[in-house]
Amino acid sequence: MPKNPVVILTALNLEYQAMRQKLSRPQVHRHKRGTRFEVGTVQGTSCRIVLGLTNKGNQSAAVIAERAIQEFSPVALLFVGVAGALWGTARLGDVVMASHVYAYHGGTSEDDGLKARPRVWETAHGISQLGSHLARVDDWADDMPGREHVPQVRFGAIAAGEVVQNSRISAEARWIRQHYNDALAIEMEAAGIAQAGHLNGAPVAIIRGISDRADGTKSSANDRNWQPQAAANAAAFATRLAVELVAEQEQIAMSEAEQPQTGGGTQEHVSNTAHNSTIGIMAGSVKESSVFMNAAPKATGPTDLIADLDSFREHMARHHLDGSLDGDTYQEALVELRSARQAASENTAEASKTTTMALKRLRGLIADSPELTARLAPMVVAAGNLS
């Protein structure tokens, strides 16, 4: 059975406590750089949760998210807490799960004004589908007493910036309305979390309870009333989502274990996760609805893996030359590939972990290229099997 946990991060202690109440016997796990996580199990399930606190802001959130992914190799990373509603769409207490995240502060200042330079990350398809399913089932909040109304789960864009937004008429409010008017909620950490997940190949979900309207009506008195309720609602939905994610992984592992071994061809690794689905059959790979033949074979040792990594570099170079891999992504991918190759040559348990994480970050960088992703998949598995 998979032992990988779900990592859940929050920005505020109030949000952290709402999540911690869902865990049975949480134990402290100290990162070597001082970050404290707590690891516990959702009561009545086999779902392990790693809980961490990032503090406010996209930069802090990105650093702690990167640290958590490196330390725990999670099934998924969930960011859970409260947010302000935009345009009056969501009610106080409702939960918003991001379909995509905007980093709304990106722009360029020119003589004729400030021009938007949007940055956006989409939620992994599998997690998005599972979240929609749970919202339709609508039993995730049944154990929450004292609710003024039944909270709804809404799906849409979340805007993430660097300031607390509480106005309808400020320059920042007008900017968001002009360039990001489909956003349902606004907060200060989702962009950092999304970027960390993207670079590390980790599925990410942003789940926010609506605690205010970000329109000038936000106040300390209202926060004392609505923040605990919104945080509790977000924690309840995130817990249910985490339990279902782990259950899916266990079902996949059982299905793979029960499959009979057949001859007459090379049976490649089968991976079907919420973030990425790559299936190897015979001498090819299937990704989504496309089939790529002659995918890289599964390496059996450090020498084989290094040779496959060298071959993969040539494939990346060809994609760069034909324009399907942009220059910045290509250079970042080369850095991760060199890191993986160097670690693989050391052939130790620690090197195996380093190689695997480098290849997962590489997978995140090339996620828009199904062919490259399919070729990389068996190498990620092989890296994990190095001694």
XYZ file of C-alpha atoms in Angstrom:
387
model
C 0.000 0.000 0.000
C 1.243 3.538 -0.657
C 2.681 5.185 2.440
C 2.848 8.688 1.016
C 0.810 11.210 3.021
C -1.196 14.238 1.982
C 0.487 17.507 2.994
C -1.860 20.243 4.209
C -0.470 23.731 4.779
C -2.106 26.791 6.333
C -1.061 30.427 6.745
C -2.747 31.251 10.081
C -2.770 29.502 13.453
C -6.575 29.606 13.438
C -6.581 27.639 10.162
C -3.926 25.266 11.509
C -6.010 24.491 14.597
C -9.096 23.807 12.467
C -7.108 21.181 10.543
C -5.335 19.779 13.600
C -8.666 18.928 15.213
C -9.225 16.446 12.370
C -6.085 14.437 13.228
C -5.633 11.563 15.637
C -2.493 11.676 17.822
C -0.417 14.100 15.735
C 3.343 13.727 16.210
C 5.946 16.441 15.650
C 8.309 16.029 12.697
C 11.195 18.521 12.662
C 12.823 19.452 9.383
C 16.599 19.830 9.564
C 16.221 23.565 8.886
C 13.862 24.069 11.822
C 10.420 23.869 10.222
C 7.998 21.937 12.423
C 5.375 19.701 10.879
C 2.849 17.475 12.630
C 1.968 14.061 11.227
C -1.288 12.371 12.150
C -4.053 10.169 10.791
C -7.607 11.203 10.027
C -9.765 9.448 12.597
C -11.261 6.191 11.371
C -9.173 6.093 8.174
C -5.715 5.133 6.940
C -5.149 8.653 5.579
C -1.939 10.194 6.910
C -1.798 13.988 6.992
C 1.287 16.164 7.306
C 0.276 19.549 8.699
C 2.439 22.661 8.423
C 2.248 26.424 8.962
C 3.645 28.804 6.318
C 2.706 32.245 7.720
C 1.359 34.940 5.390
C 2.550 35.651 1.857
C 3.312 33.847 -1.376
C 7.079 33.751 -0.838
C 6.894 32.130 2.587
C 4.225 29.717 1.355
C 6.360 28.667 -1.622
C 9.428 27.971 0.526
C 7.566 25.849 3.074
C 5.657 24.030 0.316
C 8.928 23.175 -1.450
C 10.362 21.952 1.856
C 7.314 19.778 2.561
C 7.309 18.221 -0.906
C 11.012 17.391 -0.661
C 10.626 15.929 2.818
C 7.466 13.832 2.382
C 6.903 13.167 -1.374
C 3.147 13.603 -0.818
C 0.242 12.199 -2.794
C -0.937 15.812 -3.025
C -0.435 19.197 -1.420
C -3.506 21.055 -0.149
C -3.481 24.669 0.989
C -6.369 25.324 3.346
C -7.660 28.438 5.043
C -9.808 31.555 4.683
C -10.161 34.138 1.916
C -12.182 37.180 0.912
C -15.005 36.891 -1.610
C -14.957 38.985 -4.792
C -17.973 40.438 -6.604
C -20.465 39.009 -4.080
C -20.564 35.553 -5.711
C -19.838 33.374 -2.678
C -21.603 33.635 0.671
C -19.774 33.917 3.965
C -18.904 30.411 5.123
C -18.922 28.891 1.638
C -15.886 26.977 0.408
C -14.049 27.875 -2.795
C -11.822 25.288 -4.450
C -9.567 26.850 -7.056
C -9.965 25.746 -10.650
C -6.943 27.942 -11.333
C -4.817 30.485 -9.479
C -3.868 33.986 -10.650
C -0.750 35.813 -9.482
C -2.410 39.165 -10.041
C 0.475 41.484 -9.168
C 2.476 40.666 -12.306
C 2.729 43.558 -14.747
C 4.912 46.035 -16.617
C 4.873 49.809 -16.105
C 4.865 51.748 -19.384
C 4.305 55.362 -20.430
C 0.645 54.709 -21.143
C -0.018 52.825 -17.932
C 0.395 49.538 -16.111
C -0.057 46.475 -18.326
C -1.000 43.093 -16.875
C 1.340 40.149 -17.256
C -0.847 37.299 -16.022
C 0.610 34.195 -14.417
C -1.781 31.304 -13.911
C -1.673 27.715 -12.653
C -4.492 25.229 -13.213
C -5.524 22.669 -10.621
C -4.586 19.073 -11.476
C -7.423 17.451 -13.409
C -7.822 14.426 -11.132
C -8.072 16.499 -7.949
C -10.471 18.919 -9.619
C -12.709 16.032 -10.712
C -12.646 14.491 -7.237
C -13.503 17.832 -5.626
C -16.482 18.251 -7.955
C -17.657 14.736 -7.120
C -17.498 15.387 -3.365
C -19.409 18.641 -3.824
C -22.155 16.748 -5.673
C -22.333 14.045 -3.007
C -22.584 16.913 -0.485
C -22.059 14.944 2.722
C -18.683 16.378 3.716
C -20.127 18.877 6.209
C -22.651 16.608 7.919
C -20.625 16.411 11.135
C -20.365 20.189 11.602
C -22.785 21.482 14.280
C -23.965 25.045 14.697
C -23.906 26.150 11.074
C -26.009 29.200 10.175
C -26.453 27.819 6.672
C -25.283 24.777 4.786
C -21.989 25.797 3.136
C -21.691 25.307 -0.595
C -18.549 24.384 -2.507
C -17.835 26.667 -5.435
C -15.215 26.179 -8.139
C -13.422 28.990 -9.917
C -10.363 31.205 -10.036
C -8.619 32.458 -6.911
C -6.502 35.614 -7.081
C -3.321 35.673 -4.999
C -1.370 38.850 -4.302
C 0.773 40.494 -1.650
C -1.698 42.792 0.127
C -4.846 42.399 2.195
C -7.668 43.501 -0.121
C -10.582 45.345 1.503
C -12.035 47.849 -0.952
C -14.300 48.134 -3.969
C -12.828 51.401 -5.244
C -9.060 51.293 -4.611
C -6.591 51.159 -7.514
C -5.858 47.529 -6.660
C -9.563 46.647 -6.634
C -10.067 48.273 -10.035
C -7.003 46.431 -11.389
C -8.338 43.060 -10.265
C -11.804 43.809 -11.630
C -10.362 44.851 -14.992
C -7.958 41.937 -15.514
C -9.189 39.088 -13.272
C -12.943 39.565 -13.079
C -13.690 35.827 -13.063
C -11.935 35.339 -9.694
C -14.252 34.202 -6.911
C -11.905 34.853 -3.990
C -8.722 36.686 -3.109
C -5.880 35.794 -0.737
C -2.070 35.921 -0.326
C -0.520 32.434 -0.605
C -1.988 30.368 -3.449
C 0.419 31.568 -6.141
C 3.464 30.507 -4.126
C 1.936 27.113 -3.371
C 0.945 26.558 -7.001
C 4.424 27.437 -8.269
C 6.098 25.086 -5.774
C 3.782 22.256 -6.801
C 4.389 22.946 -10.498
C 8.173 22.890 -10.192
C 8.148 19.714 -8.096
C 5.565 17.748 -10.068
C 3.219 17.614 -7.065
C -0.579 17.931 -7.452
C -1.926 21.001 -5.629
C -5.391 22.041 -4.491
C -6.289 25.416 -2.960
C -9.290 25.271 -0.626
C -10.577 28.459 0.989
C -13.472 29.234 3.300
C -15.028 32.675 2.702
C -14.619 34.795 5.836
C -15.231 38.310 4.423
C -16.178 40.136 1.211
C -12.961 42.104 0.533
C -15.114 45.141 -0.287
C -14.524 47.547 2.604
C -16.803 45.757 5.058
C -14.054 43.599 6.565
C -13.643 44.281 10.311
C -12.067 42.697 13.374
C -15.498 41.990 14.875
C -16.686 40.193 11.741
C -13.393 38.286 11.516
C -13.841 36.977 15.063
C -17.229 35.593 14.031
C -16.630 34.358 10.504
C -12.975 33.328 10.353
C -13.426 30.294 12.678
C -16.512 29.151 10.765
C -14.880 29.614 7.359
C -11.692 27.867 8.507
C -13.699 24.947 9.917
C -15.658 24.574 6.663
C -12.494 24.600 4.567
C -10.851 22.079 6.920
C -13.859 19.751 6.717
C -13.873 19.712 2.921
C -10.076 19.396 2.694
C -10.087 16.451 5.114
C -12.689 14.618 3.066
C -10.726 15.342 -0.120
C -7.495 14.040 1.442
C -9.177 10.830 2.623
C -10.566 10.172 -0.844
C -7.203 10.890 -2.503
C -5.443 8.337 -0.302
C -8.250 5.806 -0.811
C -7.860 6.157 -4.587
C -4.124 5.543 -4.318
C -4.710 2.426 -2.212
C -7.215 1.095 -4.746
C -4.759 1.672 -7.570
C -1.982 -0.104 -5.655
C -4.261 -3.092 -4.937
C -5.316 -3.277 -8.574
C -1.698 -3.253 -9.740
C -0.717 -5.936 -7.214
C -3.530 -8.207 -8.380
C -2.699 -7.923 -12.086
C -1.191 -11.166 -13.445
C 2.256 -11.004 -15.004
C 2.195 -11.859 -18.702
C 4.959 -12.720 -21.124
C 5.507 -11.806 -24.741
C 6.555 -8.231 -24.140
C 7.926 -5.707 -21.709
C 5.395 -4.676 -19.072
C 6.193 -1.106 -18.081
C 5.323 0.708 -14.884
C 1.697 1.777 -14.458
C 1.078 5.104 -12.771
C -2.344 6.690 -12.405
C -2.399 9.601 -10.001
C -4.487 12.694 -9.562
C -1.703 14.744 -11.126
C -0.491 12.698 -14.044
C -1.541 9.504 -15.798
C 1.079 7.608 -17.762
C 0.570 3.967 -18.742
C 3.278 1.882 -20.337
C 2.171 -0.961 -22.623
C 4.595 -3.252 -24.358
C 7.131 -0.853 -25.929
C 5.022 2.280 -25.732
C 3.319 4.726 -23.401
C -0.238 6.000 -23.201
C -0.870 9.476 -21.826
C -4.418 10.755 -21.674
C -5.716 9.935 -25.189
C -2.349 9.814 -26.975
C -0.051 6.833 -27.492
C 3.729 7.246 -27.699
C 5.646 4.234 -28.927
C 9.270 3.422 -28.202
C 9.250 5.139 -24.822
C 12.413 4.883 -22.759
C 12.801 1.405 -21.222
C 12.807 0.973 -17.487
C 16.364 1.322 -16.229
C 17.650 -1.517 -14.050
C 20.686 0.128 -12.444
C 22.688 3.367 -12.150
C 24.502 2.812 -15.450
C 21.249 2.142 -17.316
C 19.575 5.146 -15.691
C 22.436 7.485 -16.576
C 22.311 6.306 -20.179
C 18.561 6.909 -20.264
C 19.022 10.394 -18.786
C 21.602 11.216 -21.472
C 19.183 10.013 -24.131
C 16.398 12.060 -22.539
C 18.552 15.176 -22.749
C 18.763 14.691 -26.516
C 14.973 14.441 -26.740
C 14.614 17.651 -24.711
C 17.073 19.412 -26.996
C 15.012 18.438 -30.040
C 11.843 19.753 -28.408
C 13.661 22.997 -27.631
C 14.872 23.364 -31.195
C 11.412 22.802 -32.678
C 9.927 25.412 -30.328
C 7.750 23.110 -28.223
C 9.952 23.730 -25.139
C 10.680 27.401 -24.441
C 14.154 28.621 -23.565
C 13.592 29.344 -19.859
C 11.891 26.011 -19.227
C 14.603 24.198 -21.172
C 17.392 25.756 -19.093
C 15.617 24.955 -15.797
C 15.001 21.402 -17.015
C 18.705 20.979 -17.836
C 19.623 21.997 -14.275
C 17.338 19.322 -12.810
C 18.557 16.739 -15.304
C 22.192 17.398 -14.401
C 21.333 17.161 -10.701
C 19.583 13.822 -11.246
C 22.458 12.431 -13.305
C 25.086 13.421 -10.751
C 23.111 11.907 -7.865
C 22.402 8.700 -9.819
C 26.134 8.131 -10.283
C 26.635 7.972 -6.503
C 24.356 4.896 -6.098
C 23.372 5.395 -2.443
C 20.049 5.531 -0.633
C 20.335 9.296 -0.157
C 21.334 9.700 -3.802
C 18.253 7.721 -4.825
C 16.039 10.236 -3.004
C 17.912 13.173 -4.536
C 17.627 11.681 -8.019
C 13.913 10.993 -7.616
C 13.106 14.501 -6.402
C 15.146 16.095 -9.198
C 13.268 14.019 -11.767
C 9.924 14.927 -10.195
C 10.818 18.606 -10.447
C 11.831 17.975 -14.056
C 8.472 16.290 -14.657
C 6.709 19.398 -13.395
C 8.692 21.595 -15.773
C 7.855 19.513 -18.845
C 4.262 18.711 -17.872
C 2.959 20.436 -21.016
C 4.785 17.927 -23.239
C 3.021 14.524 -23.129
C 5.787 12.819 -25.102
C 8.577 13.958 -22.795
C 6.496 13.170 -19.701
C 5.849 9.655 -20.982
C 9.559 9.102 -21.638
C 10.488 10.352 -18.185
C 7.989 8.223 -16.222
C 10.007 4.947 -16.138
C 13.133 6.865 -15.130
C 11.357 8.322 -12.089
C 10.448 4.776 -11.045
C 13.971 3.503 -11.708
C 15.462 6.307 -9.607
C 13.360 5.209 -6.653
C 14.723 1.666 -6.983
C 18.382 2.679 -6.725
C 20.032 1.378 -3.611
